[in-house]
JSON list of C-alpha atoms in Angstrom, two decimals:
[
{"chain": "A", "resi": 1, "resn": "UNK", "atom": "CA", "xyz": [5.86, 52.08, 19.54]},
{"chain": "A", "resi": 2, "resn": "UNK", "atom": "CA", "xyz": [4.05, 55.23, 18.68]},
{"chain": "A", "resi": 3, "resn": "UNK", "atom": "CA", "xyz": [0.55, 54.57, 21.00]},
{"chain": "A", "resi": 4, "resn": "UNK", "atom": "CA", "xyz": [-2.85, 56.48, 21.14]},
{"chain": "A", "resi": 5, "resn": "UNK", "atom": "CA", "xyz": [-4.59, 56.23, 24.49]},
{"chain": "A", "resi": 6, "resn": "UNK", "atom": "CA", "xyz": [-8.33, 56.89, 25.27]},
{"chain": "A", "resi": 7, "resn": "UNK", "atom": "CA", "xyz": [-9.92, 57.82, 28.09]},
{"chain": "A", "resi": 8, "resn": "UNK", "atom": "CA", "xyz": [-12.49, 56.49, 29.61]},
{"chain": "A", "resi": 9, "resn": "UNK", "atom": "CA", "xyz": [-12.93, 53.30, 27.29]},
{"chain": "A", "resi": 10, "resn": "UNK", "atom": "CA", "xyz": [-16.99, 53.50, 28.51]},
{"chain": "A", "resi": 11, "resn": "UNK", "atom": "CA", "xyz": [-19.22, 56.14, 29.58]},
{"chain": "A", "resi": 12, "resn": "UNK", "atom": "CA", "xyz": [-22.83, 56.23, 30.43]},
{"chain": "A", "resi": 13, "resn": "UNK", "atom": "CA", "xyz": [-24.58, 59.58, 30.57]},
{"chain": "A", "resi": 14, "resn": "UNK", "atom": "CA", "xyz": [-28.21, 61.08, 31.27]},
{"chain": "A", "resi": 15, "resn": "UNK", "atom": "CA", "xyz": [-29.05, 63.24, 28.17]},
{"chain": "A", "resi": 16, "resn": "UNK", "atom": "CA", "xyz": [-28.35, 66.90, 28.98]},
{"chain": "A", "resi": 17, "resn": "UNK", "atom": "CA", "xyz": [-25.13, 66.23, 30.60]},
{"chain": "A", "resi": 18, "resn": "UNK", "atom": "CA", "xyz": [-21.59, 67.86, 29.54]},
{"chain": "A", "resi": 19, "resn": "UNK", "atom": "CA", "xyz": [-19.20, 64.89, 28.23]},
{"chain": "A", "resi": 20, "resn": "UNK", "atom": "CA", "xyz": [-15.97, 65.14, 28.00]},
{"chain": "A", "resi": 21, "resn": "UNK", "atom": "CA", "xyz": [-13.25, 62.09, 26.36]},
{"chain": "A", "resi": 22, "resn": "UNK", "atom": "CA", "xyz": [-9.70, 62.44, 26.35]},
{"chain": "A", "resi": 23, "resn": "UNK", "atom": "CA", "xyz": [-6.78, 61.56, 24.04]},
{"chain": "A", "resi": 24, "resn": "UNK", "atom": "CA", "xyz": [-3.58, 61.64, 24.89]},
{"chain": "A", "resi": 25, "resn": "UNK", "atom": "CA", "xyz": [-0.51, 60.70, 22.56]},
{"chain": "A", "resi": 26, "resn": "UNK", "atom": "CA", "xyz": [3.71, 59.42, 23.07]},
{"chain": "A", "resi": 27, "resn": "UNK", "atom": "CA", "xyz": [5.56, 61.68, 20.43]},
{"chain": "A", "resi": 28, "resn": "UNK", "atom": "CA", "xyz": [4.88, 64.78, 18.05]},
{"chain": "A", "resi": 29, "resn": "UNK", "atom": "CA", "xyz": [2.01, 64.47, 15.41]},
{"chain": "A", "resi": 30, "resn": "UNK", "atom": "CA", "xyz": [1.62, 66.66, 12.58]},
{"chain": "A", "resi": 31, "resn": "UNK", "atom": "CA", "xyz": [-2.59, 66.28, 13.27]},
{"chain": "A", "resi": 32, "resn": "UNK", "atom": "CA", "xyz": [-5.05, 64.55, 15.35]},
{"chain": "A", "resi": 33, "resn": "UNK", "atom": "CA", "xyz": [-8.50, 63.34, 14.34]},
{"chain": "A", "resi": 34, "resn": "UNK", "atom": "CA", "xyz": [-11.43, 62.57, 16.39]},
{"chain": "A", "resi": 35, "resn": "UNK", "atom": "CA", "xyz": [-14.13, 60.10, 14.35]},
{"chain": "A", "resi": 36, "resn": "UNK", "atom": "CA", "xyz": [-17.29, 58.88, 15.10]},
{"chain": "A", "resi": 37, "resn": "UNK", "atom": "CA", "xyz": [-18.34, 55.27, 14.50]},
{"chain": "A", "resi": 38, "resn": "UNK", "atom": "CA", "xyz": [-22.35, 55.07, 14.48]},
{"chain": "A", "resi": 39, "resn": "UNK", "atom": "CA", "xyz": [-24.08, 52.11, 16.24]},
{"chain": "A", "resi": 40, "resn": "UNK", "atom": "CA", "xyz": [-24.68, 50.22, 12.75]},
{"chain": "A", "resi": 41, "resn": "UNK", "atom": "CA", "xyz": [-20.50, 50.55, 12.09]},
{"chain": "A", "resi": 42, "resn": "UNK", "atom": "CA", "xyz": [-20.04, 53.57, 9.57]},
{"chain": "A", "resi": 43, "resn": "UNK", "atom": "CA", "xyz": [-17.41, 55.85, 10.60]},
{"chain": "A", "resi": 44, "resn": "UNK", "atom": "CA", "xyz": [-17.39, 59.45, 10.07]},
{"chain": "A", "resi": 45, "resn": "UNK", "atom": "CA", "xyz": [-14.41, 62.46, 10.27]},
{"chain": "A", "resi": 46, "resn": "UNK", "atom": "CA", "xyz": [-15.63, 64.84, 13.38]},
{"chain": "A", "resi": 47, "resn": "UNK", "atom": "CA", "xyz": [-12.26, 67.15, 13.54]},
{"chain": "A", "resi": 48, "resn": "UNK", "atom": "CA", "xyz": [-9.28, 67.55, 12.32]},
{"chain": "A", "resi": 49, "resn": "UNK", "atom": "CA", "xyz": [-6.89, 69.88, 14.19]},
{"chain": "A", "resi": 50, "resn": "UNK", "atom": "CA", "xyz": [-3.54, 70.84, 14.72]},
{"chain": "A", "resi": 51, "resn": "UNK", "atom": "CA", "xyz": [-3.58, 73.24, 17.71]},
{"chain": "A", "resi": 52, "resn": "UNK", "atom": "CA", "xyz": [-6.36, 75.34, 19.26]},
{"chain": "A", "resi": 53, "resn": "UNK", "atom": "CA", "xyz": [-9.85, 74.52, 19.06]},
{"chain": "A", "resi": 54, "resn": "UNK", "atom": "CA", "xyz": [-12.60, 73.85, 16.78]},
{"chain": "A", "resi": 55, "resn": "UNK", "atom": "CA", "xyz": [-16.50, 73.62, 17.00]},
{"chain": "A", "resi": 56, "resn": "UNK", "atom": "CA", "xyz": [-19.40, 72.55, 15.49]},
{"chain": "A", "resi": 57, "resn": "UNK", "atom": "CA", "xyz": [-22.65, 72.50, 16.59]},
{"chain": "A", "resi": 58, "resn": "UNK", "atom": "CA", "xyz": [-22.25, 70.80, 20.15]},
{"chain": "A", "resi": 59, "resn": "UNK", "atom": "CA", "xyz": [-19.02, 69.24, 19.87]},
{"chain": "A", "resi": 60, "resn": "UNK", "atom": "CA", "xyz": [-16.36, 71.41, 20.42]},
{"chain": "A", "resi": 61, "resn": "UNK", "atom": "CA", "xyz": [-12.59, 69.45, 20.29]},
{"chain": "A", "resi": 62, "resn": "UNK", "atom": "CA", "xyz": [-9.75, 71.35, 21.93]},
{"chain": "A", "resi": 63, "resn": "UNK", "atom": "CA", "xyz": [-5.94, 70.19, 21.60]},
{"chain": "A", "resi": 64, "resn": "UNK", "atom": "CA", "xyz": [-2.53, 71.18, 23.81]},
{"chain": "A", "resi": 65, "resn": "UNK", "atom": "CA", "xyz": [0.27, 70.03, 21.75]},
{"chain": "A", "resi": 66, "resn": "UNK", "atom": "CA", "xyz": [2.86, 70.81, 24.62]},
{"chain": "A", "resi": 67, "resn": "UNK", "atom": "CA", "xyz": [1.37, 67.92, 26.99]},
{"chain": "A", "resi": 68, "resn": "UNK", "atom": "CA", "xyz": [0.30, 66.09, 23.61]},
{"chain": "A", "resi": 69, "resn": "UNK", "atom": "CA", "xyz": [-3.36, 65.46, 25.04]},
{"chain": "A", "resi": 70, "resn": "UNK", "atom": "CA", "xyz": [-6.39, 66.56, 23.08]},
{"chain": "A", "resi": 71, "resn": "UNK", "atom": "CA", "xyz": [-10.40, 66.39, 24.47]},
{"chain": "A", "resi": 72, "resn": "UNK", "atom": "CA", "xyz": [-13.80, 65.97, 22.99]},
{"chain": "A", "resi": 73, "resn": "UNK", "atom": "CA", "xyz": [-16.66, 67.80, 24.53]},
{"chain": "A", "resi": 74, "resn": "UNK", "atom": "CA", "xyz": [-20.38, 67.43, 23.61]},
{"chain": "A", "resi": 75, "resn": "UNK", "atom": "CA", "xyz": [-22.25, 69.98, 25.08]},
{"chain": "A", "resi": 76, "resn": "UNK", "atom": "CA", "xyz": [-26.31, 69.08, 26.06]},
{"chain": "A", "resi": 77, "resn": "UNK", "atom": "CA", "xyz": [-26.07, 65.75, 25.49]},
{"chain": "A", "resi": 78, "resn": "UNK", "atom": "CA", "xyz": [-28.46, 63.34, 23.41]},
{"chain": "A", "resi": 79, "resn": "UNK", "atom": "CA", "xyz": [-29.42, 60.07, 22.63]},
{"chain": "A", "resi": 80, "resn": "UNK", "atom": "CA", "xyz": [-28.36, 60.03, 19.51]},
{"chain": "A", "resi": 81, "resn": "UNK", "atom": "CA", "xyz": [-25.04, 60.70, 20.59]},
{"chain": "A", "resi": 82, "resn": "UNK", "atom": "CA", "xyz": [-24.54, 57.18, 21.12]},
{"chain": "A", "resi": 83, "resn": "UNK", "atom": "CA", "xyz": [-21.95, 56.29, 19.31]},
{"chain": "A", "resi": 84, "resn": "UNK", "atom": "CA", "xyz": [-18.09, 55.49, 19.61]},
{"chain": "A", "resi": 85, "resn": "UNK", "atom": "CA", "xyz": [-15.72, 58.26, 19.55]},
{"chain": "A", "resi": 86, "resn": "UNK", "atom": "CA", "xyz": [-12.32, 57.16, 17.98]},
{"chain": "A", "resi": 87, "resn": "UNK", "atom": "CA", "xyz": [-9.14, 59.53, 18.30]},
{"chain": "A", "resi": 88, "resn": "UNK", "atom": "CA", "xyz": [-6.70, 59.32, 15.22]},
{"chain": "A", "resi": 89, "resn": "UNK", "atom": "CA", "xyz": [-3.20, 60.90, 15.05]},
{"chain": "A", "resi": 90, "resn": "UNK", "atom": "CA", "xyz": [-0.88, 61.69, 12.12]},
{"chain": "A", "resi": 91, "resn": "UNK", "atom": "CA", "xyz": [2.42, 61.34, 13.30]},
{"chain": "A", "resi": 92, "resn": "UNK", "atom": "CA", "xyz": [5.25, 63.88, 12.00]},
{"chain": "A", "resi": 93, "resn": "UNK", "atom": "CA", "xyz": [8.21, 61.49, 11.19]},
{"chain": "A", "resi": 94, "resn": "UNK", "atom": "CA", "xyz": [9.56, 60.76, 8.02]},
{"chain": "A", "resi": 95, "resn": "UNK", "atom": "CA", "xyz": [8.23, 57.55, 6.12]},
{"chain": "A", "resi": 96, "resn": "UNK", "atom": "CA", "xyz": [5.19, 57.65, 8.01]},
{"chain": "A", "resi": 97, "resn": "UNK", "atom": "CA", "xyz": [3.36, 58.68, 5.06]},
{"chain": "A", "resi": 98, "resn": "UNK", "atom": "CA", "xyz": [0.84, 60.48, 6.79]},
{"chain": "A", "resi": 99, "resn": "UNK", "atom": "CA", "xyz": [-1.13, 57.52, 7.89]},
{"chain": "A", "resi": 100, "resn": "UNK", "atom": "CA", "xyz": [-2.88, 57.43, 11.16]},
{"chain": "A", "resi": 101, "resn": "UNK", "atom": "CA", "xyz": [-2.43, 55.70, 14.45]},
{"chain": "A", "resi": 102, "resn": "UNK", "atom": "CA", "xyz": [-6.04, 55.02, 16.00]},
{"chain": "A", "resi": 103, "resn": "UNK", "atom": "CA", "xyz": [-7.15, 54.52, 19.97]},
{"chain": "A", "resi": 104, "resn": "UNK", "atom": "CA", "xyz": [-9.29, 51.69, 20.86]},
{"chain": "A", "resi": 105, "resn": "UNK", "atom": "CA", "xyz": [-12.22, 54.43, 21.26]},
{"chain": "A", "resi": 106, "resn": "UNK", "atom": "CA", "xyz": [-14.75, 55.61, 23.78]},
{"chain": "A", "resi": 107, "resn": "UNK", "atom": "CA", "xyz": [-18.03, 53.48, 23.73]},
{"chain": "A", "resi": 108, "resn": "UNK", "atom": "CA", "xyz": [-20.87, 56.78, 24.71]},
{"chain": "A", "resi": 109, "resn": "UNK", "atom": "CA", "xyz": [-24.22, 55.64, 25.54]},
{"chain": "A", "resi": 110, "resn": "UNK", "atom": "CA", "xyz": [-26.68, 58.67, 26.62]},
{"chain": "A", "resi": 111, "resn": "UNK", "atom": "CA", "xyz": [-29.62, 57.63, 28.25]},
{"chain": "A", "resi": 112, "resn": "UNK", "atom": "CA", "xyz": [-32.85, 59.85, 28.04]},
{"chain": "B", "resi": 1, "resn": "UNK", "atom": "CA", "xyz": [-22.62, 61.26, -4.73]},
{"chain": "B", "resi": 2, "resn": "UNK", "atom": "CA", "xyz": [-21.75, 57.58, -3.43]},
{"chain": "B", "resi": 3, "resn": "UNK", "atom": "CA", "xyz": [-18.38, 58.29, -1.87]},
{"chain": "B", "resi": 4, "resn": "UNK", "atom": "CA", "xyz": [-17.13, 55.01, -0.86]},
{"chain": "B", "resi": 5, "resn": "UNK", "atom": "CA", "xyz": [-18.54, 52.16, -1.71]},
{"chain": "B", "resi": 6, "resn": "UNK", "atom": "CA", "xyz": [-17.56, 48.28, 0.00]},
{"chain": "B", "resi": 7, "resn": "UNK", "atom": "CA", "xyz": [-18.66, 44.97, -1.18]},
{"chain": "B", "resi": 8, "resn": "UNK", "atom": "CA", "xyz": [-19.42, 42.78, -0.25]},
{"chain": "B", "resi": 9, "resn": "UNK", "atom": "CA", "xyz": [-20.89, 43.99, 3.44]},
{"chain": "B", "resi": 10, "resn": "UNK", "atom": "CA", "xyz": [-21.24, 40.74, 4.93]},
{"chain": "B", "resi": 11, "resn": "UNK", "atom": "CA", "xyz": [-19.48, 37.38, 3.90]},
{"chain": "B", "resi": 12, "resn": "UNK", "atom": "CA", "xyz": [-18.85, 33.95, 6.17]},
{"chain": "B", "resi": 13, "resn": "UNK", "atom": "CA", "xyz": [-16.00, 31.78, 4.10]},
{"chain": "B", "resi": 14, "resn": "UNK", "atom": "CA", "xyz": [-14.73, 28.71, 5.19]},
{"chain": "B", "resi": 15, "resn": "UNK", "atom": "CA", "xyz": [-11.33, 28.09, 6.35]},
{"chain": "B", "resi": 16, "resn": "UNK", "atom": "CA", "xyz": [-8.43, 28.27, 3.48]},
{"chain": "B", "resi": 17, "resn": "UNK", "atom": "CA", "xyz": [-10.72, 29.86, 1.09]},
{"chain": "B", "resi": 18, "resn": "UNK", "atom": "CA", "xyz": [-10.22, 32.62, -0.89]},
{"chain": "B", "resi": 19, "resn": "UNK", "atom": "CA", "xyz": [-11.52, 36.16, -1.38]},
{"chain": "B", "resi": 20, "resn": "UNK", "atom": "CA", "xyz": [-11.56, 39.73, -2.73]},
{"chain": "B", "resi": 21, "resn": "UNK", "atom": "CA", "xyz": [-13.24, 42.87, -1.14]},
{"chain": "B", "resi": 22, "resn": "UNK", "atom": "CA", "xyz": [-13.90, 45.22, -3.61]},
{"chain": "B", "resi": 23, "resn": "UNK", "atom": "CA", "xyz": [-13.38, 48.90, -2.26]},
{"chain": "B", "resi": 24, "resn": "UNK", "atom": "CA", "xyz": [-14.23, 51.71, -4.95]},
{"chain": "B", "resi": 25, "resn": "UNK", "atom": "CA", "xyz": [-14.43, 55.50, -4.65]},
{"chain": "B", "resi": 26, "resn": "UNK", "atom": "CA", "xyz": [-15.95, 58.41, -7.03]},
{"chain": "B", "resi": 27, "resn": "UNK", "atom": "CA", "xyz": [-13.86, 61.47, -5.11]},
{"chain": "B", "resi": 28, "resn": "UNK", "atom": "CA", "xyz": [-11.02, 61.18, -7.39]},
{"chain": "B", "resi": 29, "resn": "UNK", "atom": "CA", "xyz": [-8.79, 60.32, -4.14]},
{"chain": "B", "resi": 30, "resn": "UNK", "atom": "CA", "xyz": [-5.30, 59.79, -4.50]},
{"chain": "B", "resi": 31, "resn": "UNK", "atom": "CA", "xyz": [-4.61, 57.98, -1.01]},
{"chain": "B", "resi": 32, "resn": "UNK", "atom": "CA", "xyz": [-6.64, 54.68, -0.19]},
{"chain": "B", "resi": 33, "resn": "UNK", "atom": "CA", "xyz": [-6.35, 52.45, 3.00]},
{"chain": "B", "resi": 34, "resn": "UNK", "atom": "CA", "xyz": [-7.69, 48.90, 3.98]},
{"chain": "B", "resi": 35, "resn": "UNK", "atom": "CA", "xyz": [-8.34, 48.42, 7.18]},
{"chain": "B", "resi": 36, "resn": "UNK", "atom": "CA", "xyz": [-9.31, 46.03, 10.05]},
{"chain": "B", "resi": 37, "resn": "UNK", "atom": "CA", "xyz": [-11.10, 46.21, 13.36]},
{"chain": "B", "resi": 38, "resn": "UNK", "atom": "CA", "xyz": [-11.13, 43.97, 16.11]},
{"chain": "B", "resi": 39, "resn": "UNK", "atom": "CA", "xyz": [-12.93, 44.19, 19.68]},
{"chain": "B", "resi": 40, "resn": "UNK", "atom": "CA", "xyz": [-10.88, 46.28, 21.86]},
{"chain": "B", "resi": 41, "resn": "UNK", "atom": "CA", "xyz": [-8.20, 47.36, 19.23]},
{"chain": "B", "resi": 42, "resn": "UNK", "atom": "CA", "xyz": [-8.17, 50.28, 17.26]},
{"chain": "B", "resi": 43, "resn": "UNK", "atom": "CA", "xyz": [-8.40, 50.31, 13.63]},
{"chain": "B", "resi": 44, "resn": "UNK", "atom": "CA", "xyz": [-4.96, 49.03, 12.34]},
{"chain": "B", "resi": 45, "resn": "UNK", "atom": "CA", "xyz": [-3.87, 49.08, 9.00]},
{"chain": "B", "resi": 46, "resn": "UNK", "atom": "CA", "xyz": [-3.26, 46.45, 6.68]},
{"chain": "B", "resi": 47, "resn": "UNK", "atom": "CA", "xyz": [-2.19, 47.92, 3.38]},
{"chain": "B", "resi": 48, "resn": "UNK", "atom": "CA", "xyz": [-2.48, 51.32, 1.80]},
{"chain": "B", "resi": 49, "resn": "UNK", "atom": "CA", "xyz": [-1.76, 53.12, -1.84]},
{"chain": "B", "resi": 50, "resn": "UNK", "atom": "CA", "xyz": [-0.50, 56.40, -2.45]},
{"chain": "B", "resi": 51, "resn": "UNK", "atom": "CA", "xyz": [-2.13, 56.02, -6.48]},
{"chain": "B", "resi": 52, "resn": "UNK", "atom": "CA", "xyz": [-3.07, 54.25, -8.81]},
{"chain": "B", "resi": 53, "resn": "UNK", "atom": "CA", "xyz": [-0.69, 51.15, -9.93]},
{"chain": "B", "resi": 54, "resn": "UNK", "atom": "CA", "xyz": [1.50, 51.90, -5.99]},
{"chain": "B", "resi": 55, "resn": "UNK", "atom": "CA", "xyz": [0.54, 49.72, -2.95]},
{"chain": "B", "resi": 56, "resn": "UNK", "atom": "CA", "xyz": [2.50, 49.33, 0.68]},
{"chain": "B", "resi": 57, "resn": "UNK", "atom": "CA", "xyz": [2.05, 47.50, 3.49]},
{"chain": "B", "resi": 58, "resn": "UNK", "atom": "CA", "xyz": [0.50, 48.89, 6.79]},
{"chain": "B", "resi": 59, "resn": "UNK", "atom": "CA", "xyz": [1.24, 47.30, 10.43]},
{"chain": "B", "resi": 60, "resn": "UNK", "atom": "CA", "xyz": [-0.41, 43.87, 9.73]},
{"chain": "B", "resi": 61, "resn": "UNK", "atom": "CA", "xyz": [0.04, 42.96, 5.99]},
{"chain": "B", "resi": 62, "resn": "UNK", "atom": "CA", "xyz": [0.55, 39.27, 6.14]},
{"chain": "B", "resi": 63, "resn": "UNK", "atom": "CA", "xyz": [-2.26, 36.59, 4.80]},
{"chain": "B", "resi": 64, "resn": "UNK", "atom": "CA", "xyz": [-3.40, 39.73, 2.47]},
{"chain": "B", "resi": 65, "resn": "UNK", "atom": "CA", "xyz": [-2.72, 41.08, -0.78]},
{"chain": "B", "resi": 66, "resn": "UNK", "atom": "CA", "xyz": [-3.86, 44.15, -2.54]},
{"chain": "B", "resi": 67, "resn": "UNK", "atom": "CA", "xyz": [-3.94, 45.96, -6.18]},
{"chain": "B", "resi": 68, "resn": "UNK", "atom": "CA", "xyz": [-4.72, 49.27, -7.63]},
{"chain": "B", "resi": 69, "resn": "UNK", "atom": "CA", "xyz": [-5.33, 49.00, -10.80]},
{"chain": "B", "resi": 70, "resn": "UNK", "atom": "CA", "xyz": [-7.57, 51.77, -11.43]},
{"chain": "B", "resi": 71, "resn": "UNK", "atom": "CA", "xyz": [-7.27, 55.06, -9.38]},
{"chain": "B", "resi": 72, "resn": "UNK", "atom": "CA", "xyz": [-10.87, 54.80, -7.73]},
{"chain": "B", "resi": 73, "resn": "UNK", "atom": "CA", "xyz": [-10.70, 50.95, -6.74]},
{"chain": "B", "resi": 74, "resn": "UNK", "atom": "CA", "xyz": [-8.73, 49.39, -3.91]},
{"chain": "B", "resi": 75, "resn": "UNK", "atom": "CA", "xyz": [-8.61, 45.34, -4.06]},
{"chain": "B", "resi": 76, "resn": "UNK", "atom": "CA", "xyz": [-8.18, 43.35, -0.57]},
{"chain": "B", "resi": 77, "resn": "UNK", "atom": "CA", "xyz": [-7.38, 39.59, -1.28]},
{"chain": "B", "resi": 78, "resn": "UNK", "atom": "CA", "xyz": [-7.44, 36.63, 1.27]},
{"chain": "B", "resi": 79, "resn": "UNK", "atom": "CA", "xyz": [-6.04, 33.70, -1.08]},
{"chain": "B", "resi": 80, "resn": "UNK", "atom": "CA", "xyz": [-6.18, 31.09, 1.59]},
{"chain": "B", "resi": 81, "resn": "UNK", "atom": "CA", "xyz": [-8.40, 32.54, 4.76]},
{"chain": "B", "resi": 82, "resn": "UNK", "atom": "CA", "xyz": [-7.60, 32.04, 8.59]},
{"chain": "B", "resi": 83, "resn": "UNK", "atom": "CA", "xyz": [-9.88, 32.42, 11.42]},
{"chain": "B", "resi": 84, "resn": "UNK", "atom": "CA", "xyz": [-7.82, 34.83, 12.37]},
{"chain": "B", "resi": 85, "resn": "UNK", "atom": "CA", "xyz": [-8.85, 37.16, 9.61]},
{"chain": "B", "resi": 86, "resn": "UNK", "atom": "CA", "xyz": [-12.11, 37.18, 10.84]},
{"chain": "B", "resi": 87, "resn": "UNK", "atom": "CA", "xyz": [-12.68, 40.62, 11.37]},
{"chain": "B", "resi": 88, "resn": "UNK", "atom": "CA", "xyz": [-14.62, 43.92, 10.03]},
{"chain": "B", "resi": 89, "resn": "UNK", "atom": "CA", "xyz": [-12.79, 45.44, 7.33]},
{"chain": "B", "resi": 90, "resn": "UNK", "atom": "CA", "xyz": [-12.97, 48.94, 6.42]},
{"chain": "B", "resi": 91, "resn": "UNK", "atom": "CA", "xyz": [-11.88, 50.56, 3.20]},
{"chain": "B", "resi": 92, "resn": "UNK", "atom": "CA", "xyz": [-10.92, 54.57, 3.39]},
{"chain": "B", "resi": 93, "resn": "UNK", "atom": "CA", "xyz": [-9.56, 57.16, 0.88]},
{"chain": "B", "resi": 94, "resn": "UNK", "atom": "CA", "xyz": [-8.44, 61.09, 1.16]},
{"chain": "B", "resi": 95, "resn": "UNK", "atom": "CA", "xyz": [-6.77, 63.58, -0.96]},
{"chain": "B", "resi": 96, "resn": "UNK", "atom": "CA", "xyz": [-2.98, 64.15, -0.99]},
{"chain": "B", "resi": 97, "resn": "UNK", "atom": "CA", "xyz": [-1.03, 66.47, 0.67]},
{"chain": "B", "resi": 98, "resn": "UNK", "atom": "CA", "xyz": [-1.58, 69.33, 3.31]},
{"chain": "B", "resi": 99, "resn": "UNK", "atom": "CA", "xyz": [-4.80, 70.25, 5.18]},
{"chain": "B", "resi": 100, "resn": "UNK", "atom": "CA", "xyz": [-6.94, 68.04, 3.03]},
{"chain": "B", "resi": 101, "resn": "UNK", "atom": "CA", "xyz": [-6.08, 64.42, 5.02]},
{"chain": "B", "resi": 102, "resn": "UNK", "atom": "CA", "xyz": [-9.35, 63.60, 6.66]},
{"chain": "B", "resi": 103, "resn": "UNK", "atom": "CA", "xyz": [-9.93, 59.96, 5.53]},
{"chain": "B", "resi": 104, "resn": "UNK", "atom": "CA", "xyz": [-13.48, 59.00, 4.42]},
{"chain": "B", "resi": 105, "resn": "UNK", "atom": "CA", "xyz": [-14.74, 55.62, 5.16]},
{"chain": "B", "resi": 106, "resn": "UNK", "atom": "CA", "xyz": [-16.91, 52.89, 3.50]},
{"chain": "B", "resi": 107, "resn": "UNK", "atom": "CA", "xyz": [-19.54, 51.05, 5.28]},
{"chain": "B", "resi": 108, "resn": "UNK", "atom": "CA", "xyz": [-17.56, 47.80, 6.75]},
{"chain": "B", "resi": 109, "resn": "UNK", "atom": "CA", "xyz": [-17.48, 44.22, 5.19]},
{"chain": "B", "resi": 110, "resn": "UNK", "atom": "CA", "xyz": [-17.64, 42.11, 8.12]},
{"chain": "B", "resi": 111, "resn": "UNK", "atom": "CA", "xyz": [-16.07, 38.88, 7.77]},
{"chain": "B", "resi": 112, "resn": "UNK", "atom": "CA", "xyz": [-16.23, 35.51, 9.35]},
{"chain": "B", "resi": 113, "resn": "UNK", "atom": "CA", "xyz": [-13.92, 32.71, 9.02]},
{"chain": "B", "resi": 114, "resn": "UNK", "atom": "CA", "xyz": [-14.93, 29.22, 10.18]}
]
């Protein structure tokens, strides 16, 4: 079974502090997708990448497609922060349609 | 611009009941997806459409049914709830094809079976 794993599953941080949450993934994906999913439950597209890196404001999410393992920084941490961070992958098989396999996500709770 | 839109957003039913969740988007989306979340699981997928009048099942179909009638609503039907579909439910749509897959979500219906 294709999996998604997250890492670490909870992390507590003092606002200012450099955060980083890993992904890491079994076979070869076409993309991966990092989400956030606010405190009151809506759930928003962060990235979308395919190789590389991309920022955007303080998060900056890098992937290595050789040892199939992406990260999510957030630079200067803040309270409002808070938040889960999901990781989403397209895998690149046939019949998969495109859909995406999700990890459990990483519960972030900055304190100020 | 609404986006899209779930309803209900919060709904307790009784056990062997029956519902619909309405899901509905104004993007002009092609793709749609019903989803459920559970504590410590990751969103899994219960059905999805690929357009209007198509539907397929996702990795936990079974005590659902769906329908596309119209290509900006997405149907979700419990005909005879379980506990074990208690659960928050999330509704998401996206554009075919290429670079333009990020999937945008509705608020949640959270749903509890007695």
């Amino acid at each position: 079974k294709n999996e998604v794993e997250q890492s670490p599953q909870n992390l507590t941080a003092q606002e200012g502090e450099f955060i980083t949450i890993n992904c890491s993934y079994s076979v070869g994906i076409s993309a991966l997708h990092w989400l956030q999913q606010h405190p009151g439950g809506g759930i928003v597209s962060l990235f979308m990448l395919s190789s590389g890196k991309k920022k955007h404001g303080r998060l900056i999410a890098t992937i290595n497609i050789q040892e199939k393992h992406s990260s999510l920084h957030i630079t200067a941490s803040h309270p409002r922060d808070s938040a889960v961070y999901i990781c989403a992958v397209k895998y690149d098989y046939g019949g998969s349609q495109g859909n995406l396999i999700f990890g459990k996500g990483t519960k972030l709770s900055v304190k100020p | 611009n609404a986006g899209v839109t779930q309803t209900p957003k919060f709904r307790v039913l009784k056990t062997g009941q029956s519902m619909t969740l309405l899901c509905a988007q104004d993007m002009n989306h092609e793709y749609m997806y019903w989803y459920r979340q559970d504590p410590g699981m990751g969103l899994r997928l219960i059905h999805y459409s690929v357009g209007e009048g198509t539907t397929a099942k996702g990795e936990v179909p079974d005590g659902y049914n769906v329908s596309r009638l119209k290509k900006q609503n997405f149907l979700l039907g419990l005909e005879s709830a379980a506990p074990s579909q208690t659960s928050v439910y999330f509704c998401a749509s996206r554009l075919a094809g290429g670079d333009k897959n990020i999937q945008y979500f509705g608020a949640g219906t959270r749903l509890s079976v007695l």
